[in-house]
Amino acid sequence: MLNFKGTIVSALLIGASIISQSALATPSAGIEATLTGYEFSSKKNVVDVNVDLKGSGLFGWWGGVSGDVAAGAYSGTWSNGDSFAAFCVELTQNFRTFGKSAVYTEGTFSSTVESNLTNLANKYYSFVDDAISSAAFQVAVWEIVSEKSDNLNLDKGKFEADPVWNGFLWFGSYDAESKAAISLAKTWLSGVNDDSILATGDYSLTYLKNKNYQDLVVFTSIAAVPEPATYGMLLLGMGVVALVARRRRGESIRF
């Protein structure tokens, strides 16, 4: 399934790459999309986390969300059949039923939120390859979007998240996958604005909004386009190879 994490495009295929990216680029305003399921799991085994998103009412009780929720990327398709992966932006609404389409418009994040989401993707999205890492990335997205600042901490603030507790009062234990996802999310959030941690990819983001269903964010890999000097070196190299091959063919017919 194509999830826009990207591929390495060689200079020889740059023309095809431009055509492909034009066809698969994330659509803009008024786009119809259909969520088809979770990217790395089913409804039955998606990783759950315990969240507390404070609302705007007294003590944050009104308009907030508290309890165990499913965390992880959605898979989906655009109206033209191309596939994508998206993460939930708002916890206060339900997602559109899997298999049912919805129309989204393109929104904008604040500069701080957009910068933090981009840093998160550039440094860590390439590591999202299973249900646990997908859940961790989703939790990190919720933290960044909810806090709207550089103070990213799952243990305090407007948004908090913990592993799911299986048991009653002190009798039980934390769900292992949930605990792993929260731990990984904390590690990634601590590195979002740490300049010593290098990027592993280059991503743009698209914010898709719908007044009736969860808003989504899609991260799209930006393919590297060779510099003009690279093209010159490539052509020069091809010329040298062709010259050597020609001379060898010429030498092979001498008696």
Short mmCIF file of C-alpha atoms in Angstrom, two decimals, residues 15 17 23 30 52 192 198:
data_model
loop_
_atom_site.label_atom_id
_atom_site.label_comp_id
_atom_site.label_asym_id
_atom_site.label_seq_id
_atom_site.Cartn_x
_atom_site.Cartn_y
_atom_site.Cartn_z
CA GLY A 15 10.96 12.30 -15.99
CA SER A 17 9.08 10.53 -11.32
CA ALA A 23 -0.61 11.94 -10.47
CA GLY A 30 -12.89 19.76 -1.99
CA ASP A 52 -7.14 12.94 28.51
CA VAL A 192 11.14 16.97 17.72
CA LEU A 198 19.06 14.36 12.12
#
